[in-house]
């Protein structure tokens, strides 16, 4: 049996085999959102092919169950490229999500802002992204399916629905372009000035590989950043992972309200 088939069998044995509608990847400091789901938590360590590396501030559980009546699967943690140098680290887990029946994927992250009008504590819906790392999780994929179109990779209908849910909750959900920088070191002020010139509005160390993989698998995708800091050189505040973890919960409460409303209205 393949690793994915083994993982699927374990998930179905513990959580039942009703199809999942949507997958949600939680970013730094957002892991506790998995607790909003009424369902079963399965440690990644029990699931072949799921990432085992862990970054503090992440919750290494796969949670499957109901949120606002919709069957969802939540990845409480991701493996970042910077952990082991594998940009395709989330591929098996996302393949399992697809096999569970998911149609949509919502990815979240913590990010630094390059826009003074999108300060820490705000949420930014990704209108698009820049793969500044030059890495790609589909390198080595032998089939023609690797030539994934990335126009509208951030699905317009999903974005419209998420924006409507934010508005309905009185939340100002900004939109902007996210640049993926590999990390784990933060960017220099000169790099941030460059990214601004290139048209980026926020910067982070994740998400882009998952959106590429999601599109490869035929999932409709959207992503939301919680802004935890102004990017390097843009404020006097010191940038650190501690700060990211401390600030992410500010956005998490808003994110939960948006997601609940969005799921409650999902067709
Ligand atoms: N840069 C990269 N990743 C981040 C940042 C940042 O400023 N803040 C949170 N994650």
Coordinates of C-alpha atoms and ligand atoms in Angstrom, one line a residue:
X1 CA 0.0 0.0 0.0
X2 CA 1.3 3.5 -0.8
X3 CA 2.0 5.9 2.0
X4 CA -1.0 8.1 0.9
X5 CA -3.3 5.0 0.8
X6 CA -2.1 4.1 4.4
X7 CA -2.7 7.7 5.6
X8 CA -6.2 7.7 4.0
X9 CA -7.1 4.4 5.6
X10 CA -6.0 5.6 9.0
X11 CA -8.0 8.9 8.6
X12 CA -11.1 7.0 7.4
X13 CA -10.8 4.5 10.3
X14 CA -10.7 7.3 12.9
X15 CA -12.8 10.0 11.3
X16 CA -15.2 8.2 9.0
X17 CA -15.4 8.4 5.3
X18 CA -17.8 11.2 4.6
X19 CA -16.2 13.5 2.0
X20 CA -14.3 16.6 3.1
X21 CA -15.4 19.8 1.3
X22 CA -12.4 22.1 2.1
X23 CA -8.9 22.0 3.5
X24 CA -7.4 24.7 5.7
X25 CA -3.7 25.1 6.3
X26 CA -2.9 27.1 9.5
X27 CA 0.1 29.4 9.7
X28 CA 2.4 30.4 12.5
X29 CA 0.5 31.3 15.7
X30 CA -2.8 30.2 14.2
X31 CA -2.7 26.6 15.1
X32 CA -5.3 26.9 17.9
X33 CA -7.9 27.6 15.2
X34 CA -7.9 23.8 14.7
X35 CA -9.7 23.7 18.0
X36 CA -12.8 25.3 16.5
X37 CA -13.5 22.2 14.5
X38 CA -15.8 19.6 16.1
X39 CA -14.0 16.4 15.1
X40 CA -11.1 14.1 15.4
X41 CA -7.4 15.2 15.7
X42 CA -4.9 12.9 14.3
X43 CA -1.2 13.6 15.1
X44 CA 0.9 14.0 11.9
X45 CA 3.3 11.4 13.4
X46 CA 0.5 8.8 12.9
X47 CA 0.1 9.6 9.2
X48 CA 2.6 8.3 6.7
X49 CA 3.8 11.0 4.4
X50 CA 2.7 13.9 6.6
X51 CA 5.4 16.3 7.7
X52 CA 7.2 15.5 10.9
X53 CA 9.3 18.6 11.2
X54 CA 7.7 21.1 13.6
X55 CA 8.1 24.9 14.0
X56 CA 7.2 26.3 17.3
X57 CA 3.8 28.1 17.1
X58 CA 2.4 25.3 14.9
X59 CA 0.1 22.5 15.9
X60 CA 1.2 19.2 14.3
X61 CA -2.3 17.6 14.0
X62 CA -4.6 16.9 11.2
X63 CA -8.1 17.7 12.3
X64 CA -11.1 16.5 10.5
X65 CA -14.7 17.4 11.4
X66 CA -17.4 20.0 11.2
X67 CA -17.0 23.8 11.2
X68 CA -20.3 25.6 10.7
X69 CA -21.8 22.4 9.4
X70 CA -19.2 21.9 6.7
X71 CA -16.8 19.0 6.8
X72 CA -13.3 20.4 6.7
X73 CA -9.8 19.1 7.2
X74 CA -7.4 21.3 9.0
X75 CA -3.6 21.1 8.8
X76 CA -2.5 22.6 12.1
X77 CA 1.0 22.9 10.9
X78 CA 3.0 22.8 7.7
X79 CA 6.5 21.9 6.8
X80 CA 8.3 25.0 5.4
X81 CA 10.9 24.8 2.7
X82 CA 13.4 26.3 5.2
X83 CA 13.1 23.3 7.5
X84 CA 14.7 20.6 5.3
X85 CA 15.0 22.2 1.9
X86 CA 12.0 20.4 0.5
X87 CA 9.5 22.7 -1.2
X88 CA 7.2 19.7 -2.0
X89 CA 7.0 18.7 1.7
X90 CA 3.3 19.2 1.8
X91 CA 2.5 17.3 -1.4
X92 CA 1.6 14.0 0.2
X93 CA -0.7 15.6 2.7
X94 CA -2.4 17.7 0.1
X95 CA -2.8 14.7 -2.1
X96 CA -4.5 13.0 0.8
X97 CA -6.8 16.0 1.2
X98 CA -7.7 15.8 -2.5
X99 CA -8.4 12.0 -2.1
X100 CA -10.7 12.8 0.8
X101 CA -12.9 14.8 -1.6
X102 CA -11.9 18.3 -1.0
X103 CA -12.7 20.9 -3.7
X104 CA -11.1 24.0 -2.1
X105 CA -8.0 24.9 -0.2
X106 CA -7.5 27.9 2.1
X107 CA -4.0 28.6 3.2
X108 CA -3.1 31.0 6.0
X109 CA 0.3 32.4 7.1
X110 CA 1.9 35.1 9.1
X111 CA 3.6 37.8 7.1
X112 CA 5.4 41.1 7.2
X113 CA 3.7 44.0 5.5
X114 CA 5.3 46.5 3.1
X115 CA 2.1 48.6 3.1
X116 CA 1.7 51.3 5.8
X117 CA -2.1 50.9 5.3
X118 CA -1.9 47.2 6.2
X119 CA -0.4 47.3 9.7
X120 CA 0.3 44.5 12.2
X121 CA -3.0 42.9 13.3
X122 CA -4.6 43.3 9.9
X123 CA -5.5 40.5 7.6
X124 CA -4.5 40.5 3.9
X125 CA -6.2 38.3 1.3
X126 CA -3.7 37.3 -1.4
X127 CA -4.8 38.8 -4.7
X128 CA -1.8 37.1 -6.2
X129 CA 1.8 36.0 -5.3
X130 CA 5.4 36.3 -6.4
X131 CA 7.5 33.2 -6.2
X132 CA 10.6 35.1 -5.4
X133 CA 12.4 31.9 -4.1
X134 CA 12.7 30.5 -7.6
X135 CA 11.9 27.1 -6.1
X136 CA 9.0 25.0 -7.3
X137 CA 7.4 21.9 -5.6
X138 CA 6.6 20.5 -9.0
X139 CA 10.3 20.2 -10.1
X140 CA 10.8 16.5 -10.8
X141 CA 7.1 15.8 -11.5
X142 CA 7.4 13.8 -14.8
X143 CA 3.9 14.4 -16.3
X144 CA 2.7 17.3 -18.4
X145 CA 0.4 18.1 -15.5
X146 CA 3.4 19.9 -14.1
X147 CA 2.7 22.9 -16.4
X148 CA 0.2 24.4 -14.1
X149 CA -1.4 27.7 -15.2
X150 CA -1.1 30.2 -12.4
X151 CA -3.5 32.9 -13.7
X152 CA -6.2 33.2 -11.2
X153 CA -4.4 30.7 -8.9
X154 CA -6.0 32.8 -6.1
X155 CA -9.5 31.9 -7.1
X156 CA -11.7 35.0 -7.8
X157 CA -14.9 33.5 -6.6
X158 CA -13.4 32.3 -3.4
X159 CA -11.8 35.7 -2.8
X160 CA -15.1 37.4 -3.5
X161 CA -16.8 35.1 -1.0
X162 CA -14.1 35.6 1.7
X163 CA -14.3 39.4 1.2
X164 CA -18.1 39.3 1.5
X165 CA -17.8 37.4 4.7
X166 CA -15.3 39.9 6.1
X167 CA -17.6 42.8 5.2
X168 CA -20.5 41.0 6.8
X169 CA -18.5 40.9 10.0
X170 CA -17.3 44.5 9.8
X171 CA -13.7 43.3 9.1
X172 CA -11.6 45.3 6.7
X173 CA -9.9 42.5 4.7
X174 CA -7.2 44.1 2.6
X175 CA -5.9 42.5 -0.6
X176 CA -2.4 42.4 -1.9
X177 CA 0.5 40.5 -3.4
X178 CA 2.5 38.1 -1.3
X179 CA 6.1 37.4 -2.0
X180 CA 7.7 34.1 -1.0
X181 CA 11.2 34.5 0.4
X182 CA 12.7 31.2 1.5
X183 CA 13.7 32.1 5.1
X184 CA 14.5 31.1 7.7
X185 CA 16.5 34.4 8.1
X186 CA 14.2 37.4 7.8
X187 CA 14.8 39.8 4.9
X188 CA 17.2 42.7 4.9
X189 CA 15.8 46.3 4.5
X190 CA 17.4 46.4 1.0
X191 CA 15.6 43.2 0.1
X192 CA 12.3 44.6 1.3
X193 CA 12.9 47.8 -0.8
X194 CA 13.4 45.5 -3.8
X195 CA 10.3 43.5 -3.1
X196 CA 8.3 46.7 -2.9
X197 CA 9.6 47.8 -6.3
X198 CA 8.6 44.4 -7.7
X199 CA 5.0 44.9 -6.6
X200 CA 4.8 42.9 -3.4
X201 CA 2.7 44.1 -0.5
X202 CA 3.6 41.4 2.1
X203 CA 6.4 38.9 2.5
X204 CA 6.6 35.5 4.1
X205 CA 8.2 32.1 4.1
X206 CA 5.4 29.8 3.1
X207 CA 2.1 29.4 1.2
X208 CA 3.3 29.7 -2.4
X209 CA 4.3 26.0 -2.6
X210 CA 1.0 25.0 -1.3
X211 CA -0.9 27.1 -3.8
X212 CA 1.1 25.7 -6.6
X213 CA 0.5 22.1 -5.3
X214 CA -3.2 22.9 -4.8
X215 CA -3.6 24.1 -8.3
X216 CA -1.7 21.0 -9.6
X217 CA -4.2 18.9 -7.7
X218 CA -7.2 20.8 -9.1
X219 CA -8.2 22.5 -5.9
X220 CA -9.6 26.0 -6.0
X221 CA -7.3 28.0 -3.8
X222 CA -7.2 31.2 -1.7
X223 CA -4.8 32.4 1.0
X224 CA -4.9 34.9 3.8
X225 CA -2.0 36.5 5.6
X226 CA -2.1 37.7 9.2
X227 CA 0.2 40.7 9.3
X228 CA 2.4 40.3 12.4
X229 CA 5.0 43.1 11.7
X230 CA 6.0 45.8 9.3
X231 CA 8.7 44.3 7.0
X232 CA 12.4 44.9 7.7
X233 CA 13.5 48.5 7.7
X234 CA 9.9 49.8 7.7
X235 CA 9.6 50.3 11.5
X236 CA 11.7 50.4 14.6
X237 CA 10.1 47.3 15.9
X238 CA 12.5 44.3 16.1
X239 CA 11.5 41.4 13.9
X240 CA 11.6 37.9 15.5
X241 CA 9.7 34.6 15.5
X242 CA 8.7 35.4 19.1
X243 CA 7.0 38.5 17.9
X244 CA 5.3 36.7 15.0
X245 CA 3.9 34.1 17.5
X246 CA 2.8 36.9 19.9
X247 CA 1.1 39.0 17.1
X248 CA -0.6 36.2 15.0
X249 CA -3.5 35.7 17.5
X250 CA -4.6 39.3 16.9
X251 CA -5.5 38.3 13.3
X252 CA -6.6 34.8 14.3
X253 CA -9.8 36.0 16.0
X254 CA -10.8 37.9 12.9
X255 CA -9.8 35.0 10.6
X256 CA -12.1 32.7 12.6
X257 CA -15.1 35.0 12.2
X258 CA -14.5 35.3 8.4
X259 CA -14.0 31.5 8.0
X260 CA -17.1 30.7 10.0
X261 CA -19.3 33.1 8.0
X262 CA -17.7 31.9 4.7
X263 CA -18.3 28.2 5.6
X264 CA -21.8 28.9 6.8
X265 CA -22.6 30.3 3.3
X266 CA -20.7 27.7 1.3
X267 CA -22.8 26.1 -1.5
Ligands
LIG1 N1 9.2 38.2 6.7 C1 9.1 36.9 6.4 N2 8.2 36.1 7.0 C2 7.5 36.6 8.0 C3 7.6 38.0 8.4 C4 8.5 38.8 7.7 O1 8.7 40.0 8.0 N3 6.7 38.1 9.5 C5 6.1 37.0 9.7 N4 6.6 36.0 8.8

